[in-house]
Amino acid sequence: CLFLFCRLCTLNRGLLTPGRGLTQGFQNPEKQRVFHIHEVRDKLREIVGVSTNWRDHMKAMEERKLLRSFLAKSQEALPPRRMKDSYVEVLLPLGSQPELREKYLTVQNTVRFGRILEDLDSLGVLICYMHTKVHEVKMSPLSIVTALVDKIDMCKKSLSPERDIKFSGHVSWVGKTSMEAKMQMFQLQDSEFCPVLEATFVMVARDSENKGSAFVNPLIPEGPKEEALFRQGELNKGRRVAFSSMSLLKMAPSAEERTTIHEMFLNTLDQKTISFQSRVLPPNAVWMEKSKLKSLEICHPQERNIFNRIFGGFLMRKAYELGWATACNFGGSRPFVVAVDDIMFQKPVEVGSLLFLSSQVCFTQGNYIQVRVHSEVASLHNKEHTTTNVFHFTFMSENEVPLVFPRTYGESMLYLDGQRHFNSMSASDTMKKDYLLKP
């Protein structure tokens, strides 16, 4: 239960002492060390063997072709790994190294959550490389990329930019070619690292040229807690399949959902004209079409990942910041992120692309605002737009927000999709109220 998880603020007093969360007992001081946040990307470049110079990136990727011989022909040919083999801790020393704060600081003197998304994405990839490490070669023959952000749950409204932050995580489930990375984030408070976030990312393994799938090491859970984590990974996979099969792009809304949309339609009819064509808004309501914000980004080489595509964390940061601005503009007060879920990386974004982001409020309830951000790209040479990502963010406003009403059938489907994502939040109503009261 996330509510109980947030209450257990009795975690490690030192960076080399394991917490009592998902990774209890994983750390071996003789083999593990705490990475600095700046070391994560450097470590990934070392593992993949890529060049830091954009002009040399094609040469570096050509060299990776030589690693194909180290790819396993089957999963059975790979040695099994344990959860503690992939355990990683990373320190973001905002308190002890003030020069880092500028990058992470908001105008409200809190930590930029978009930057945290970038760090989580890099950490998730590093964790999976730890799980799939090939001892015979320095560079990994695998290309590991983010496939899905399954869930990010917050249990604190805002973070202090003047206290150290620690990330930890490990592989919690493995399929044939995919891995689930479970991560936690803590912030120092009164000499203790207290939990503020739990995240689940799904990574996929590709071959050395990132052209086809590749097998990953099997995972052997040790003990009841790890077995429960592994079973939860299986359940998560089943839930994602079920959620996808019930998508409104594939199936009609349920009877209850159709009734909801029809009642909303009736509530917007002008009683003076008694006409289906005459629509008026109820009190304290906004048409969904009026809740949009858009932005455009040019994808420069600076934002590339280790495979010379645009870094997934950068895409998440830009989408989150536009979503936050949308929620702020809609609610009229500062919003706080409660949950992030179901971010599917459908297509990679090439360097040099034009990135179009469109954000829209699609569901509201009380103080909550569900925001959907649609991402699409077009190359500099043609005008054809291709969807790359759809992001779902749940925000909580300081004040109660207006109801959002769809005007068209398409908007009605967006409303139902937003309602589904809001209802899928793992936090209970009790926890949500407690979350709002947290400093």
PDB file of C-alpha atoms in Angstrom, residues 104-279:
ATOM      1  CA  TYR A 104      16.831  21.409 -10.555  1.00  0.00           C
ATOM      2  CA  LEU A 105      15.267  24.582  -9.120  1.00  0.00           C
ATOM      3  CA  THR A 106      11.739  25.876  -9.828  1.00  0.00           C
ATOM      4  CA  VAL A 107      10.580  29.443  -9.315  1.00  0.00           C
ATOM      5  CA  GLN A 108       8.577  28.184  -6.307  1.00  0.00           C
ATOM      6  CA  ASN A 109      11.846  26.964  -4.720  1.00  0.00           C
ATOM      7  CA  THR A 110      11.005  23.290  -5.222  1.00  0.00           C
ATOM      8  CA  VAL A 111      12.670  20.562  -7.294  1.00  0.00           C
ATOM      9  CA  ARG A 112      11.816  20.318 -11.002  1.00  0.00           C
ATOM     10  CA  PHE A 113       9.993  17.028 -11.421  1.00  0.00           C
ATOM     11  CA  GLY A 114      10.840  16.988 -15.118  1.00  0.00           C
ATOM     12  CA  ARG A 115      14.523  16.698 -14.198  1.00  0.00           C
ATOM     13  CA  ILE A 116      13.683  13.806 -11.872  1.00  0.00           C
ATOM     14  CA  LEU A 117      12.007  12.019 -14.808  1.00  0.00           C
ATOM     15  CA  GLU A 118      15.228  12.374 -16.790  1.00  0.00           C
ATOM     16  CA  ASP A 119      17.263  10.897 -13.934  1.00  0.00           C
ATOM     17  CA  LEU A 120      14.843   7.995 -13.463  1.00  0.00           C
ATOM     18  CA  ASP A 121      15.034   7.132 -17.144  1.00  0.00           C
ATOM     19  CA  SER A 122      18.846   7.018 -17.106  1.00  0.00           C
ATOM     20  CA  LEU A 123      18.872   5.025 -13.870  1.00  0.00           C
ATOM     21  CA  GLY A 124      16.407   2.484 -15.243  1.00  0.00           C
ATOM     22  CA  VAL A 125      18.641   1.810 -18.241  1.00  0.00           C
ATOM     23  CA  LEU A 126      21.745   1.497 -16.046  1.00  0.00           C
ATOM     24  CA  ILE A 127      19.966  -0.968 -13.749  1.00  0.00           C
ATOM     25  CA  CYS A 128      19.106  -3.197 -16.706  1.00  0.00           C
ATOM     26  CA  TYR A 129      22.669  -3.075 -17.988  1.00  0.00           C
ATOM     27  CA  MET A 130      23.812  -4.250 -14.548  1.00  0.00           C
ATOM     28  CA  HIS A 131      21.428  -7.208 -14.861  1.00  0.00           C
ATOM     29  CA  THR A 132      22.648  -8.143 -18.351  1.00  0.00           C
ATOM     30  CA  LYS A 133      26.364  -7.493 -17.852  1.00  0.00           C
ATOM     31  CA  VAL A 134      28.643  -9.634 -20.025  1.00  0.00           C
ATOM     32  CA  HIS A 135      31.911 -10.167 -18.166  1.00  0.00           C
ATOM     33  CA  GLU A 136      33.843 -11.262 -21.264  1.00  0.00           C
ATOM     34  CA  VAL A 137      33.674  -7.822 -22.902  1.00  0.00           C
ATOM     35  CA  LYS A 138      33.907  -4.282 -21.589  1.00  0.00           C
ATOM     36  CA  MET A 139      31.090  -3.019 -23.803  1.00  0.00           C
ATOM     37  CA  SER A 140      27.614  -4.535 -23.737  1.00  0.00           C
ATOM     38  CA  PRO A 141      26.353  -6.169 -26.946  1.00  0.00           C
ATOM     39  CA  LEU A 142      22.826  -5.139 -25.989  1.00  0.00           C
ATOM     40  CA  SER A 143      20.995  -1.917 -26.749  1.00  0.00           C
ATOM     41  CA  ILE A 144      18.619  -1.339 -23.836  1.00  0.00           C
ATOM     42  CA  VAL A 145      15.900   1.256 -24.353  1.00  0.00           C
ATOM     43  CA  THR A 146      12.875   2.446 -22.397  1.00  0.00           C
ATOM     44  CA  ALA A 147       9.661   0.881 -23.665  1.00  0.00           C
ATOM     45  CA  LEU A 148       7.155   2.030 -21.081  1.00  0.00           C
ATOM     46  CA  VAL A 149       6.762   4.037 -17.915  1.00  0.00           C
ATOM     47  CA  ASP A 150       4.267   1.780 -16.196  1.00  0.00           C
ATOM     48  CA  LYS A 151       3.673   3.852 -13.082  1.00  0.00           C
ATOM     49  CA  ILE A 152       5.179   6.617 -10.982  1.00  0.00           C
ATOM     50  CA  ASP A 153       3.475   7.273  -7.651  1.00  0.00           C
ATOM     51  CA  MET A 154       4.287  10.285  -5.481  1.00  0.00           C
ATOM     52  CA  CYS A 155       3.759  10.437  -1.730  1.00  0.00           C
ATOM     53  CA  LYS A 156       5.002  13.988  -1.147  1.00  0.00           C
ATOM     54  CA  LYS A 157       3.718  17.178  -2.740  1.00  0.00           C
ATOM     55  CA  SER A 158       7.056  18.909  -3.275  1.00  0.00           C
ATOM     56  CA  LEU A 159      10.748  18.365  -2.733  1.00  0.00           C
ATOM     57  CA  SER A 160      13.268  20.701  -1.129  1.00  0.00           C
ATOM     58  CA  PRO A 161      16.104  21.835  -3.406  1.00  0.00           C
ATOM     59  CA  GLU A 162      18.379  22.158  -0.363  1.00  0.00           C
ATOM     60  CA  ARG A 163      18.445  18.512   0.759  1.00  0.00           C
ATOM     61  CA  ASP A 164      20.234  15.532  -0.755  1.00  0.00           C
ATOM     62  CA  ILE A 165      18.223  13.063  -2.821  1.00  0.00           C
ATOM     63  CA  LYS A 166      18.975   9.374  -3.252  1.00  0.00           C
ATOM     64  CA  PHE A 167      17.693   6.962  -5.905  1.00  0.00           C
ATOM     65  CA  SER A 168      17.845   3.185  -5.638  1.00  0.00           C
ATOM     66  CA  GLY A 169      16.508   0.389  -7.780  1.00  0.00           C
ATOM     67  CA  HIS A 170      16.916  -3.043  -9.303  1.00  0.00           C
ATOM     68  CA  VAL A 171      15.388  -5.385 -11.858  1.00  0.00           C
ATOM     69  CA  SER A 172      12.211  -6.880 -10.360  1.00  0.00           C
ATOM     70  CA  TRP A 173      10.857  -8.957 -13.274  1.00  0.00           C
ATOM     71  CA  VAL A 174      12.216 -10.386 -16.517  1.00  0.00           C
ATOM     72  CA  GLY A 175      10.593 -11.741 -19.661  1.00  0.00           C
ATOM     73  CA  LYS A 176      12.383 -13.110 -22.709  1.00  0.00           C
ATOM     74  CA  THR A 177      13.540  -9.744 -24.064  1.00  0.00           C
ATOM     75  CA  SER A 178      12.109  -7.256 -21.562  1.00  0.00           C
ATOM     76  CA  MET A 179      12.804  -6.230 -17.969  1.00  0.00           C
ATOM     77  CA  GLU A 180      10.921  -4.342 -15.278  1.00  0.00           C
ATOM     78  CA  ALA A 181      13.014  -1.902 -13.242  1.00  0.00           C
ATOM     79  CA  LYS A 182      11.613  -0.935  -9.852  1.00  0.00           C
ATOM     80  CA  MET A 183      13.001   2.318  -8.461  1.00  0.00           C
ATOM     81  CA  GLN A 184      12.560   4.402  -5.343  1.00  0.00           C
ATOM     82  CA  MET A 185      13.512   7.961  -4.535  1.00  0.00           C
ATOM     83  CA  PHE A 186      14.288   9.348  -1.086  1.00  0.00           C
ATOM     84  CA  GLN A 187      15.125  12.764   0.342  1.00  0.00           C
ATOM     85  CA  LEU A 188      17.215  13.514   3.386  1.00  0.00           C
ATOM     86  CA  GLN A 189      15.217  14.790   6.343  1.00  0.00           C
ATOM     87  CA  ASP A 190      16.521  14.963   9.918  1.00  0.00           C
ATOM     88  CA  SER A 191      19.479  12.681   9.077  1.00  0.00           C
ATOM     89  CA  GLU A 192      17.188  10.059   7.515  1.00  0.00           C
ATOM     90  CA  PHE A 193      16.341   9.298   3.902  1.00  0.00           C
ATOM     91  CA  CYS A 194      12.543   9.295   3.670  1.00  0.00           C
ATOM     92  CA  PRO A 195      10.595   7.912   0.669  1.00  0.00           C
ATOM     93  CA  VAL A 196       8.981  10.343  -1.747  1.00  0.00           C
ATOM     94  CA  LEU A 197       8.469   8.348  -4.947  1.00  0.00           C
ATOM     95  CA  GLU A 198       8.145   4.823  -6.341  1.00  0.00           C
ATOM     96  CA  ALA A 199       8.523   4.120 -10.069  1.00  0.00           C
ATOM     97  CA  THR A 200       8.172   1.129 -12.378  1.00  0.00           C
ATOM     98  CA  PHE A 201       9.775   1.258 -15.833  1.00  0.00           C
ATOM     99  CA  VAL A 202       9.757  -1.441 -18.519  1.00  0.00           C
ATOM    100  CA  MET A 203      12.912  -1.751 -20.640  1.00  0.00           C
ATOM    101  CA  VAL A 204      13.487  -3.841 -23.747  1.00  0.00           C
ATOM    102  CA  ALA A 205      16.733  -5.340 -25.017  1.00  0.00           C
ATOM    103  CA  ARG A 206      17.724  -4.909 -28.644  1.00  0.00           C
ATOM    104  CA  ASP A 207      20.739  -6.129 -30.588  1.00  0.00           C
ATOM    105  CA  SER A 208      23.999  -4.179 -30.756  1.00  0.00           C
ATOM    106  CA  GLU A 209      22.702  -2.051 -33.665  1.00  0.00           C
ATOM    107  CA  ASN A 210      19.287  -1.501 -32.067  1.00  0.00           C
ATOM    108  CA  LYS A 211      17.554  -3.186 -35.026  1.00  0.00           C
ATOM    109  CA  GLY A 212      16.021  -6.321 -33.513  1.00  0.00           C
ATOM    110  CA  SER A 213      15.123  -7.862 -30.157  1.00  0.00           C
ATOM    111  CA  ALA A 214      17.689  -9.691 -28.014  1.00  0.00           C
ATOM    112  CA  PHE A 215      17.458 -12.137 -25.117  1.00  0.00           C
ATOM    113  CA  VAL A 216      18.156 -11.091 -21.527  1.00  0.00           C
ATOM    114  CA  ASN A 217      19.362 -13.042 -18.517  1.00  0.00           C
ATOM    115  CA  PRO A 218      16.650 -14.876 -16.565  1.00  0.00           C
ATOM    116  CA  LEU A 219      15.901 -13.671 -13.042  1.00  0.00           C
ATOM    117  CA  ILE A 220      15.865 -15.915  -9.977  1.00  0.00           C
ATOM    118  CA  PRO A 221      13.954 -14.452  -7.004  1.00  0.00           C
ATOM    119  CA  GLU A 222      15.386 -15.248  -3.580  1.00  0.00           C
ATOM    120  CA  GLY A 223      13.007 -15.376  -0.646  1.00  0.00           C
ATOM    121  CA  PRO A 224       9.304 -14.519  -0.216  1.00  0.00           C
ATOM    122  CA  LYS A 225       9.694 -10.755  -0.751  1.00  0.00           C
ATOM    123  CA  GLU A 226      11.479 -11.136  -4.060  1.00  0.00           C
ATOM    124  CA  GLU A 227       9.055 -13.818  -5.199  1.00  0.00           C
ATOM    125  CA  ALA A 228       6.188 -11.414  -4.423  1.00  0.00           C
ATOM    126  CA  LEU A 229       7.907  -8.697  -6.470  1.00  0.00           C
ATOM    127  CA  PHE A 230       8.354 -11.088  -9.392  1.00  0.00           C
ATOM    128  CA  ARG A 231       4.694 -12.154  -9.227  1.00  0.00           C
ATOM    129  CA  GLN A 232       3.693  -8.499  -9.176  1.00  0.00           C
ATOM    130  CA  GLY A 233       5.720  -8.030 -12.359  1.00  0.00           C
ATOM    131  CA  GLU A 234       3.723 -10.807 -14.006  1.00  0.00           C
ATOM    132  CA  LEU A 235       0.490  -9.181 -12.837  1.00  0.00           C
ATOM    133  CA  ASN A 236       1.657  -5.816 -14.174  1.00  0.00           C
ATOM    134  CA  LYS A 237       2.260  -7.378 -17.582  1.00  0.00           C
ATOM    135  CA  GLY A 238      -1.219  -8.940 -17.580  1.00  0.00           C
ATOM    136  CA  ARG A 239      -2.808  -5.658 -16.523  1.00  0.00           C
ATOM    137  CA  ARG A 240      -1.072  -3.793 -19.347  1.00  0.00           C
ATOM    138  CA  VAL A 241      -2.266  -6.349 -21.901  1.00  0.00           C
ATOM    139  CA  ALA A 242      -5.835  -6.154 -20.577  1.00  0.00           C
ATOM    140  CA  PHE A 243      -5.789  -2.342 -20.503  1.00  0.00           C
ATOM    141  CA  SER A 244      -4.521  -2.243 -24.085  1.00  0.00           C
ATOM    142  CA  SER A 245      -7.136  -4.714 -25.330  1.00  0.00           C
ATOM    143  CA  MET A 246      -9.888  -2.541 -23.832  1.00  0.00           C
ATOM    144  CA  SER A 247      -8.565   0.643 -25.420  1.00  0.00           C
ATOM    145  CA  LEU A 248     -11.233   2.972 -26.757  1.00  0.00           C
ATOM    146  CA  LEU A 249      -9.324   2.913 -30.036  1.00  0.00           C
ATOM    147  CA  LYS A 250     -10.237  -0.790 -30.295  1.00  0.00           C
ATOM    148  CA  MET A 251     -13.490  -1.284 -28.374  1.00  0.00           C
ATOM    149  CA  ALA A 252     -16.655   0.702 -27.743  1.00  0.00           C
ATOM    150  CA  PRO A 253     -17.163   2.249 -24.287  1.00  0.00           C
ATOM    151  CA  SER A 254     -18.884   0.166 -21.639  1.00  0.00           C
ATOM    152  CA  ALA A 255     -22.590   0.640 -20.909  1.00  0.00           C
ATOM    153  CA  GLU A 256     -21.744   2.641 -17.799  1.00  0.00           C
ATOM    154  CA  GLU A 257     -19.355   4.873 -19.744  1.00  0.00           C
ATOM    155  CA  ARG A 258     -21.936   5.459 -22.485  1.00  0.00           C
ATOM    156  CA  THR A 259     -24.437   6.501 -19.832  1.00  0.00           C
ATOM    157  CA  THR A 260     -21.882   8.929 -18.369  1.00  0.00           C
ATOM    158  CA  ILE A 261     -21.294  10.600 -21.727  1.00  0.00           C
ATOM    159  CA  HIS A 262     -25.012  10.805 -22.505  1.00  0.00           C
ATOM    160  CA  GLU A 263     -25.747  12.412 -19.130  1.00  0.00           C
ATOM    161  CA  MET A 264     -22.994  14.950 -19.707  1.00  0.00           C
ATOM    162  CA  PHE A 265     -24.474  15.707 -23.131  1.00  0.00           C
ATOM    163  CA  LEU A 266     -27.941  16.235 -21.629  1.00  0.00           C
ATOM    164  CA  ASN A 267     -26.457  18.570 -18.993  1.00  0.00           C
ATOM    165  CA  THR A 268     -25.181  20.843 -21.767  1.00  0.00           C
ATOM    166  CA  LEU A 269     -28.444  21.194 -23.708  1.00  0.00           C
ATOM    167  CA  ASP A 270     -30.025  24.619 -23.730  1.00  0.00           C
ATOM    168  CA  GLN A 271     -33.389  24.169 -22.000  1.00  0.00           C
ATOM    169  CA  LYS A 272     -34.753  27.288 -23.715  1.00  0.00           C
ATOM    170  CA  THR A 273     -34.439  25.907 -27.227  1.00  0.00           C
ATOM    171  CA  ILE A 274     -34.840  22.161 -26.525  1.00  0.00           C
ATOM    172  CA  SER A 275     -32.520  21.408 -29.443  1.00  0.00           C
ATOM    173  CA  PHE A 276     -29.696  18.893 -29.802  1.00  0.00           C
ATOM    174  CA  GLN A 277     -27.695  21.565 -31.625  1.00  0.00           C
ATOM    175  CA  SER A 278     -27.847  24.216 -28.909  1.00  0.00           C
ATOM    176  CA  ARG A 279     -25.243  23.610 -26.216  1.00  0.00           C
TER     177      ARG A 279
END
